[in-house]
Structure formats: C-alpha cells, structure tokens
Amino acid sequence: MNRRIFLLAGAGLTLAACSTASAPQLGADGRPLPKVYRITDAREVSYRFLDAMNTLRAAKGLPQVSFDASLNAAAETHSRDMAVQNRPWHFGSDGSSPLVRVQRSGYAGRFLGENISETYETELETLSSWMAQPDTRAVIMDPLATRLGFAWFQEPSGKIWWTMLTGA
C-alpha cells in the first residue's frame, strides 16, 4: 500500500513539473501587459544605477559621477510632480524648468542635463533605453558631468517616473 502511495505521489509531482506557465495577460491592443517591477530597496536601486552609469562612462574614458544631495532632491521632486501631472515632460506643474528646479534645491554647481521616463522598466532597462537615444545618451555621457541626481516615484499601479540630472 505504501508503495502505491509513493508511486502516485511521484507521478503527481512529475506531472506538476511538466505544467506550462500561464500565458501573459494581454492589453486592449493585443500586446502583453508590462510586468510590474516593485522597488523595495531604494538604496540598492540608486547604487545599481550609479555603478552602471559609471561603467558606461569609464568605457569611453569619461570621469565618474557621484551623487549630489541637492540634485537628488530636485530629481525626486520632479518625479513626483510628473506623476501628479500624469505626463513625462521637463517642465514642472508650476512651469519650472530643470535649471530652476536644481537652483531651488540649492545646487550651486553648473546644471548640465536632465533625462526623464515614464515606464514599468527597471532602472537598468531605463538606462539602456536612454543610451539608445542620441539626445538622452548625450546627457549620460557628457564629459563635463561629475555630479548626479537620480530619483523616481512609483505609483501603486507599478508605473515608475524616473528623473536623472547631471551637473558639474
């Protein structure tokens, strides 16, 4: 009797291992819905982005960038503001430009550029997307850049609003 139970249990486990994953959910356009990337460790996300960006810059012989608290604050404010406005753009809800926002945050250096994104992608996928476009790649690879501001705001739905600022 024990042998039969053992064989049935083994067969059940074998069949369970052969099951296929469920098909991805499709949106109204017939394309798969994005997989939600939940940010759970903010520090890890920030430093993973910084390390990846510095690796890309080092490959071109460019100086490393390091975080700047004022630029981080300006980036965080803008990420939240884009979510409130529900649109990715470089102007704040009060009409402020990136230059005005970094000045308001107390940054005393030279502002160089801003990249933004509205996505469900990870920080590394977002960096890769920015590197694929000449205008956003130029901000990342600016040889004058030595300071970095990087932040995001994640909505309950999982959508992430990314902001990256560079300065010298």
mmCIF file with all atom_site columns, N, CA, C and O in Angstrom, residues 112-144:
data_model
loop_
_atom_site.group_PDB
_atom_site.id
_atom_site.type_symbol
_atom_site.label_atom_id
_atom_site.label_alt_id
_atom_site.label_comp_id
_atom_site.label_asym_id
_atom_site.label_entity_id
_atom_site.label_seq_id
_atom_site.pdbx_PDB_ins_code
_atom_site.Cartn_x
_atom_site.Cartn_y
_atom_site.Cartn_z
_atom_site.occupancy
_atom_site.B_iso_or_equiv
_atom_site.pdbx_formal_charge
_atom_site.auth_seq_id
_atom_site.auth_comp_id
_atom_site.auth_asym_id
_atom_site.auth_atom_id
_atom_site.pdbx_PDB_model_num
ATOM 1   N N  . LEU A 1 112 ? 23.799 70.551 -16.119 1.00 0.00 ? 112 LEU A N  1
ATOM 2   C CA . LEU A 1 112 ? 24.140 70.120 -17.479 1.00 0.00 ? 112 LEU A CA 1
ATOM 3   C C  . LEU A 1 112 ? 22.967 69.508 -18.235 1.00 0.00 ? 112 LEU A C  1
ATOM 4   O O  . LEU A 1 112 ? 22.790 69.790 -19.414 1.00 0.00 ? 112 LEU A O  1
ATOM 5   N N  . GLY A 1 113 ? 22.186 68.643 -17.600 1.00 0.00 ? 113 GLY A N  1
ATOM 6   C CA . GLY A 1 113 ? 21.112 67.998 -18.349 1.00 0.00 ? 113 GLY A CA 1
ATOM 7   C C  . GLY A 1 113 ? 20.174 67.186 -17.489 1.00 0.00 ? 113 GLY A C  1
ATOM 8   O O  . GLY A 1 113 ? 20.438 66.915 -16.320 1.00 0.00 ? 113 GLY A O  1
ATOM 9   N N  . GLU A 1 114 ? 19.057 66.800 -18.108 1.00 0.00 ? 114 GLU A N  1
ATOM 10  C CA . GLU A 1 114 ? 18.022 66.021 -17.425 1.00 0.00 ? 114 GLU A CA 1
ATOM 11  C C  . GLU A 1 114 ? 17.492 64.957 -18.370 1.00 0.00 ? 114 GLU A C  1
ATOM 12  O O  . GLU A 1 114 ? 17.242 65.230 -19.539 1.00 0.00 ? 114 GLU A O  1
ATOM 13  N N  . ASN A 1 115 ? 17.315 63.738 -17.855 1.00 0.00 ? 115 ASN A N  1
ATOM 14  C CA . ASN A 1 115 ? 16.612 62.662 -18.555 1.00 0.00 ? 115 ASN A CA 1
ATOM 15  C C  . ASN A 1 115 ? 15.414 62.272 -17.705 1.00 0.00 ? 115 ASN A C  1
ATOM 16  O O  . ASN A 1 115 ? 15.519 62.215 -16.467 1.00 0.00 ? 115 ASN A O  1
ATOM 17  N N  . ILE A 1 116 ? 14.295 61.984 -18.365 1.00 0.00 ? 116 ILE A N  1
ATOM 18  C CA . ILE A 1 116 ? 13.084 61.562 -17.659 1.00 0.00 ? 116 ILE A CA 1
ATOM 19  C C  . ILE A 1 116 ? 12.479 60.368 -18.377 1.00 0.00 ? 116 ILE A C  1
ATOM 20  O O  . ILE A 1 116 ? 12.748 60.129 -19.558 1.00 0.00 ? 116 ILE A O  1
ATOM 21  N N  . SER A 1 117 ? 11.653 59.634 -17.650 1.00 0.00 ? 117 SER A N  1
ATOM 22  C CA . SER A 1 117 ? 10.985 58.482 -18.244 1.00 0.00 ? 117 SER A CA 1
ATOM 23  C C  . SER A 1 117 ? 9.746  58.123 -17.438 1.00 0.00 ? 117 SER A C  1
ATOM 24  O O  . SER A 1 117 ? 9.736  58.248 -16.218 1.00 0.00 ? 117 SER A O  1
ATOM 25  N N  . GLU A 1 118 ? 8.753  57.651 -18.145 1.00 0.00 ? 118 GLU A N  1
ATOM 26  C CA . GLU A 1 118 ? 7.537  57.085 -17.557 1.00 0.00 ? 118 GLU A CA 1
ATOM 27  C C  . GLU A 1 118 ? 7.494  55.648 -18.042 1.00 0.00 ? 118 GLU A C  1
ATOM 28  O O  . GLU A 1 118 ? 7.388  55.394 -19.248 1.00 0.00 ? 118 GLU A O  1
ATOM 29  N N  . THR A 1 119 ? 7.607  54.686 -17.130 1.00 0.00 ? 119 THR A N  1
ATOM 30  C CA . THR A 1 119 ? 7.769  53.306 -17.566 1.00 0.00 ? 119 THR A CA 1
ATOM 31  C C  . THR A 1 119 ? 7.433  52.319 -16.457 1.00 0.00 ? 119 THR A C  1
ATOM 32  O O  . THR A 1 119 ? 7.209  52.700 -15.309 1.00 0.00 ? 119 THR A O  1
ATOM 33  N N  . TYR A 1 120 ? 7.414  51.058 -16.812 1.00 0.00 ? 120 TYR A N  1
ATOM 34  C CA . TYR A 1 120 ? 7.338  49.967 -15.847 1.00 0.00 ? 120 TYR A CA 1
ATOM 35  C C  . TYR A 1 120 ? 8.689  49.251 -15.782 1.00 0.00 ? 120 TYR A C  1
ATOM 36  O O  . TYR A 1 120 ? 8.828  48.232 -15.138 1.00 0.00 ? 120 TYR A O  1
ATOM 37  N N  . GLU A 1 121 ? 9.698  49.788 -16.462 1.00 0.00 ? 121 GLU A N  1
ATOM 38  C CA . GLU A 1 121 ? 11.004 49.151 -16.558 1.00 0.00 ? 121 GLU A CA 1
ATOM 39  C C  . GLU A 1 121 ? 11.863 49.400 -15.324 1.00 0.00 ? 121 GLU A C  1
ATOM 40  O O  . GLU A 1 121 ? 11.675 50.371 -14.607 1.00 0.00 ? 121 GLU A O  1
ATOM 41  N N  . THR A 1 122 ? 12.854 48.540 -15.153 1.00 0.00 ? 122 THR A N  1
ATOM 42  C CA . THR A 1 122 ? 13.812 48.679 -14.067 1.00 0.00 ? 122 THR A CA 1
ATOM 43  C C  . THR A 1 122 ? 14.728 49.869 -14.338 1.00 0.00 ? 122 THR A C  1
ATOM 44  O O  . THR A 1 122 ? 14.743 50.424 -15.442 1.00 0.00 ? 122 THR A O  1
ATOM 45  N N  . GLU A 1 123 ? 15.538 50.217 -13.354 1.00 0.00 ? 123 GLU A N  1
ATOM 46  C CA . GLU A 1 123 ? 16.482 51.314 -13.525 1.00 0.00 ? 123 GLU A CA 1
ATOM 47  C C  . GLU A 1 123 ? 17.513 51.007 -14.608 1.00 0.00 ? 123 GLU A C  1
ATOM 48  O O  . GLU A 1 123 ? 17.911 51.890 -15.362 1.00 0.00 ? 123 GLU A O  1
ATOM 49  N N  . LEU A 1 124 ? 17.923 49.746 -14.730 1.00 0.00 ? 124 LEU A N  1
ATOM 50  C CA . LEU A 1 124 ? 18.907 49.382 -15.743 1.00 0.00 ? 124 LEU A CA 1
ATOM 51  C C  . LEU A 1 124 ? 18.285 49.345 -17.136 1.00 0.00 ? 124 LEU A C  1
ATOM 52  O O  . LEU A 1 124 ? 18.933 49.725 -18.127 1.00 0.00 ? 124 LEU A O  1
ATOM 53  N N  . GLU A 1 125 ? 17.041 48.912 -17.233 1.00 0.00 ? 125 GLU A N  1
ATOM 54  C CA . GLU A 1 125 ? 16.347 48.952 -18.526 1.00 0.00 ? 125 GLU A CA 1
ATOM 55  C C  . GLU A 1 125 ? 16.116 50.401 -18.959 1.00 0.00 ? 125 GLU A C  1
ATOM 56  O O  . GLU A 1 125 ? 16.233 50.732 -20.142 1.00 0.00 ? 125 GLU A O  1
ATOM 57  N N  . THR A 1 126 ? 15.818 51.263 -17.993 1.00 0.00 ? 126 THR A N  1
ATOM 58  C CA . THR A 1 126 ? 15.631 52.676 -18.296 1.00 0.00 ? 126 THR A CA 1
ATOM 59  C C  . THR A 1 126 ? 16.941 53.299 -18.759 1.00 0.00 ? 126 THR A C  1
ATOM 60  O O  . THR A 1 126 ? 16.974 54.036 -19.757 1.00 0.00 ? 126 THR A O  1
ATOM 61  N N  . LEU A 1 127 ? 18.032 52.992 -18.086 1.00 0.00 ? 127 LEU A N  1
ATOM 62  C CA . LEU A 1 127 ? 19.341 53.481 -18.503 1.00 0.00 ? 127 LEU A CA 1
ATOM 63  C C  . LEU A 1 127 ? 19.655 53.005 -19.922 1.00 0.00 ? 127 LEU A C  1
ATOM 64  O O  . LEU A 1 127 ? 20.135 53.781 -20.759 1.00 0.00 ? 127 LEU A O  1
ATOM 65  N N  . SER A 1 128 ? 19.364 51.762 -20.215 1.00 0.00 ? 128 SER A N  1
ATOM 66  C CA . SER A 1 128 ? 19.595 51.209 -21.547 1.00 0.00 ? 128 SER A CA 1
ATOM 67  C C  . SER A 1 128 ? 18.756 51.942 -22.597 1.00 0.00 ? 128 SER A C  1
ATOM 68  O O  . SER A 1 128 ? 19.246 52.250 -23.691 1.00 0.00 ? 128 SER A O  1
ATOM 69  N N  . SER A 1 129 ? 17.511 52.234 -22.266 1.00 0.00 ? 129 SER A N  1
ATOM 70  C CA . SER A 1 129 ? 16.643 52.985 -23.189 1.00 0.00 ? 129 SER A CA 1
ATOM 71  C C  . SER A 1 129 ? 17.203 54.377 -23.436 1.00 0.00 ? 129 SER A C  1
ATOM 72  O O  . SER A 1 129 ? 17.194 54.874 -24.566 1.00 0.00 ? 129 SER A O  1
ATOM 73  N N  . TRP A 1 130 ? 17.684 55.022 -22.387 1.00 0.00 ? 130 TRP A N  1
ATOM 74  C CA . TRP A 1 130 ? 18.281 56.344 -22.545 1.00 0.00 ? 130 TRP A CA 1
ATOM 75  C C  . TRP A 1 130 ? 19.547 56.273 -23.403 1.00 0.00 ? 130 TRP A C  1
ATOM 76  O O  . TRP A 1 130 ? 19.802 57.163 -24.211 1.00 0.00 ? 130 TRP A O  1
ATOM 77  N N  . MET A 1 131 ? 20.327 55.224 -23.239 1.00 0.00 ? 131 MET A N  1
ATOM 78  C CA . MET A 1 131 ? 21.554 55.083 -24.031 1.00 0.00 ? 131 MET A CA 1
ATOM 79  C C  . MET A 1 131 ? 21.243 54.821 -25.504 1.00 0.00 ? 131 MET A C  1
ATOM 80  O O  . MET A 1 131 ? 22.077 55.081 -26.368 1.00 0.00 ? 131 MET A O  1
ATOM 81  N N  . ALA A 1 132 ? 20.063 54.335 -25.812 1.00 0.00 ? 132 ALA A N  1
ATOM 82  C CA . ALA A 1 132 ? 19.688 54.030 -27.196 1.00 0.00 ? 132 ALA A CA 1
ATOM 83  C C  . ALA A 1 132 ? 19.283 55.267 -27.994 1.00 0.00 ? 132 ALA A C  1
ATOM 84  O O  . ALA A 1 132 ? 19.166 55.195 -29.210 1.00 0.00 ? 132 ALA A O  1
ATOM 85  N N  . GLN A 1 133 ? 19.084 56.392 -27.320 1.00 0.00 ? 133 GLN A N  1
ATOM 86  C CA . GLN A 1 133 ? 18.662 57.628 -27.985 1.00 0.00 ? 133 GLN A CA 1
ATOM 87  C C  . GLN A 1 133 ? 19.786 58.652 -27.916 1.00 0.00 ? 133 GLN A C  1
ATOM 88  O O  . GLN A 1 133 ? 20.333 58.899 -26.839 1.00 0.00 ? 133 GLN A O  1
ATOM 89  N N  . PRO A 1 134 ? 20.128 59.286 -29.038 1.00 0.00 ? 134 PRO A N  1
ATOM 90  C CA . PRO A 1 134 ? 21.258 60.232 -29.041 1.00 0.00 ? 134 PRO A CA 1
ATOM 91  C C  . PRO A 1 134 ? 21.125 61.378 -28.042 1.00 0.00 ? 134 PRO A C  1
ATOM 92  O O  . PRO A 1 134 ? 22.115 61.727 -27.379 1.00 0.00 ? 134 PRO A O  1
ATOM 93  N N  . ASP A 1 135 ? 19.948 61.958 -27.900 1.00 0.00 ? 135 ASP A N  1
ATOM 94  C CA . ASP A 1 135 ? 19.813 63.113 -27.004 1.00 0.00 ? 135 ASP A CA 1
ATOM 95  C C  . ASP A 1 135 ? 19.948 62.737 -25.540 1.00 0.00 ? 135 ASP A C  1
ATOM 96  O O  . ASP A 1 135 ? 20.602 63.441 -24.762 1.00 0.00 ? 135 ASP A O  1
ATOM 97  N N  . THR A 1 136 ? 19.358 61.636 -25.122 1.00 0.00 ? 136 THR A N  1
ATOM 98  C CA . THR A 1 136 ? 19.463 61.227 -23.722 1.00 0.00 ? 136 THR A CA 1
ATOM 99  C C  . THR A 1 136 ? 20.826 60.594 -23.426 1.00 0.00 ? 136 THR A C  1
ATOM 100 O O  . THR A 1 136 ? 21.356 60.742 -22.326 1.00 0.00 ? 136 THR A O  1
ATOM 101 N N  . ARG A 1 137 ? 21.409 59.920 -24.421 1.00 0.00 ? 137 ARG A N  1
ATOM 102 C CA . ARG A 1 137 ? 22.757 59.370 -24.250 1.00 0.00 ? 137 ARG A CA 1
ATOM 103 C C  . ARG A 1 137 ? 23.757 60.510 -24.029 1.00 0.00 ? 137 ARG A C  1
ATOM 104 O O  . ARG A 1 137 ? 24.678 60.400 -23.219 1.00 0.00 ? 137 ARG A O  1
ATOM 105 N N  . ALA A 1 138 ? 23.561 61.637 -24.724 1.00 0.00 ? 138 ALA A N  1
ATOM 106 C CA . ALA A 1 138 ? 24.471 62.780 -24.575 1.00 0.00 ? 138 ALA A CA 1
ATOM 107 C C  . ALA A 1 138 ? 24.479 63.309 -23.146 1.00 0.00 ? 138 ALA A C  1
ATOM 108 O O  . ALA A 1 138 ? 25.521 63.748 -22.646 1.00 0.00 ? 138 ALA A O  1
ATOM 109 N N  . VAL A 1 139 ? 23.345 63.262 -22.460 1.00 0.00 ? 139 VAL A N  1
ATOM 110 C CA . VAL A 1 139 ? 23.284 63.704 -21.058 1.00 0.00 ? 139 VAL A CA 1
ATOM 111 C C  . VAL A 1 139 ? 24.091 62.748 -20.179 1.00 0.00 ? 139 VAL A C  1
ATOM 112 O O  . VAL A 1 139 ? 24.869 63.177 -19.322 1.00 0.00 ? 139 VAL A O  1
ATOM 113 N N  . ILE A 1 140 ? 23.944 61.465 -20.400 1.00 0.00 ? 140 ILE A N  1
ATOM 114 C CA . ILE A 1 140 ? 24.652 60.451 -19.608 1.00 0.00 ? 140 ILE A CA 1
ATOM 115 C C  . ILE A 1 140 ? 26.162 60.516 -19.847 1.00 0.00 ? 140 ILE A C  1
ATOM 116 O O  . ILE A 1 140 ? 26.955 60.388 -18.924 1.00 0.00 ? 140 ILE A O  1
ATOM 117 N N  . MET A 1 141 ? 26.534 60.729 -21.100 1.00 0.00 ? 141 MET A N  1
ATOM 118 C CA . MET A 1 141 ? 27.943 60.668 -21.481 1.00 0.00 ? 141 MET A CA 1
ATOM 119 C C  . MET A 1 141 ? 28.606 62.052 -21.574 1.00 0.00 ? 141 MET A C  1
ATOM 120 O O  . MET A 1 141 ? 29.695 62.167 -22.122 1.00 0.00 ? 141 MET A O  1
ATOM 121 N N  . ASP A 1 142 ? 27.990 63.072 -21.031 1.00 0.00 ? 142 ASP A N  1
ATOM 122 C CA . ASP A 1 142 ? 28.571 64.416 -21.068 1.00 0.00 ? 142 ASP A CA 1
ATOM 123 C C  . ASP A 1 142 ? 29.922 64.393 -20.360 1.00 0.00 ? 142 ASP A C  1
ATOM 124 O O  . ASP A 1 142 ? 30.002 64.063 -19.170 1.00 0.00 ? 142 ASP A O  1
ATOM 125 N N  . PRO A 1 143 ? 31.004 64.732 -21.047 1.00 0.00 ? 143 PRO A N  1
ATOM 126 C CA . PRO A 1 143 ? 32.328 64.662 -20.420 1.00 0.00 ? 143 PRO A CA 1
ATOM 127 C C  . PRO A 1 143 ? 32.514 65.644 -19.264 1.00 0.00 ? 143 PRO A C  1
ATOM 128 O O  . PRO A 1 143 ? 33.402 65.452 -18.432 1.00 0.00 ? 143 PRO A O  1
ATOM 129 N N  . LEU A 1 144 ? 31.679 66.671 -19.200 1.00 0.00 ? 144 LEU A N  1
ATOM 130 C CA . LEU A 1 144 ? 31.794 67.638 -18.105 1.00 0.00 ? 144 LEU A CA 1
ATOM 131 C C  . LEU A 1 144 ? 31.115 67.157 -16.818 1.00 0.00 ? 144 LEU A C  1
ATOM 132 O O  . LEU A 1 144 ? 31.374 67.687 -15.737 1.00 0.00 ? 144 LEU A O  1
#
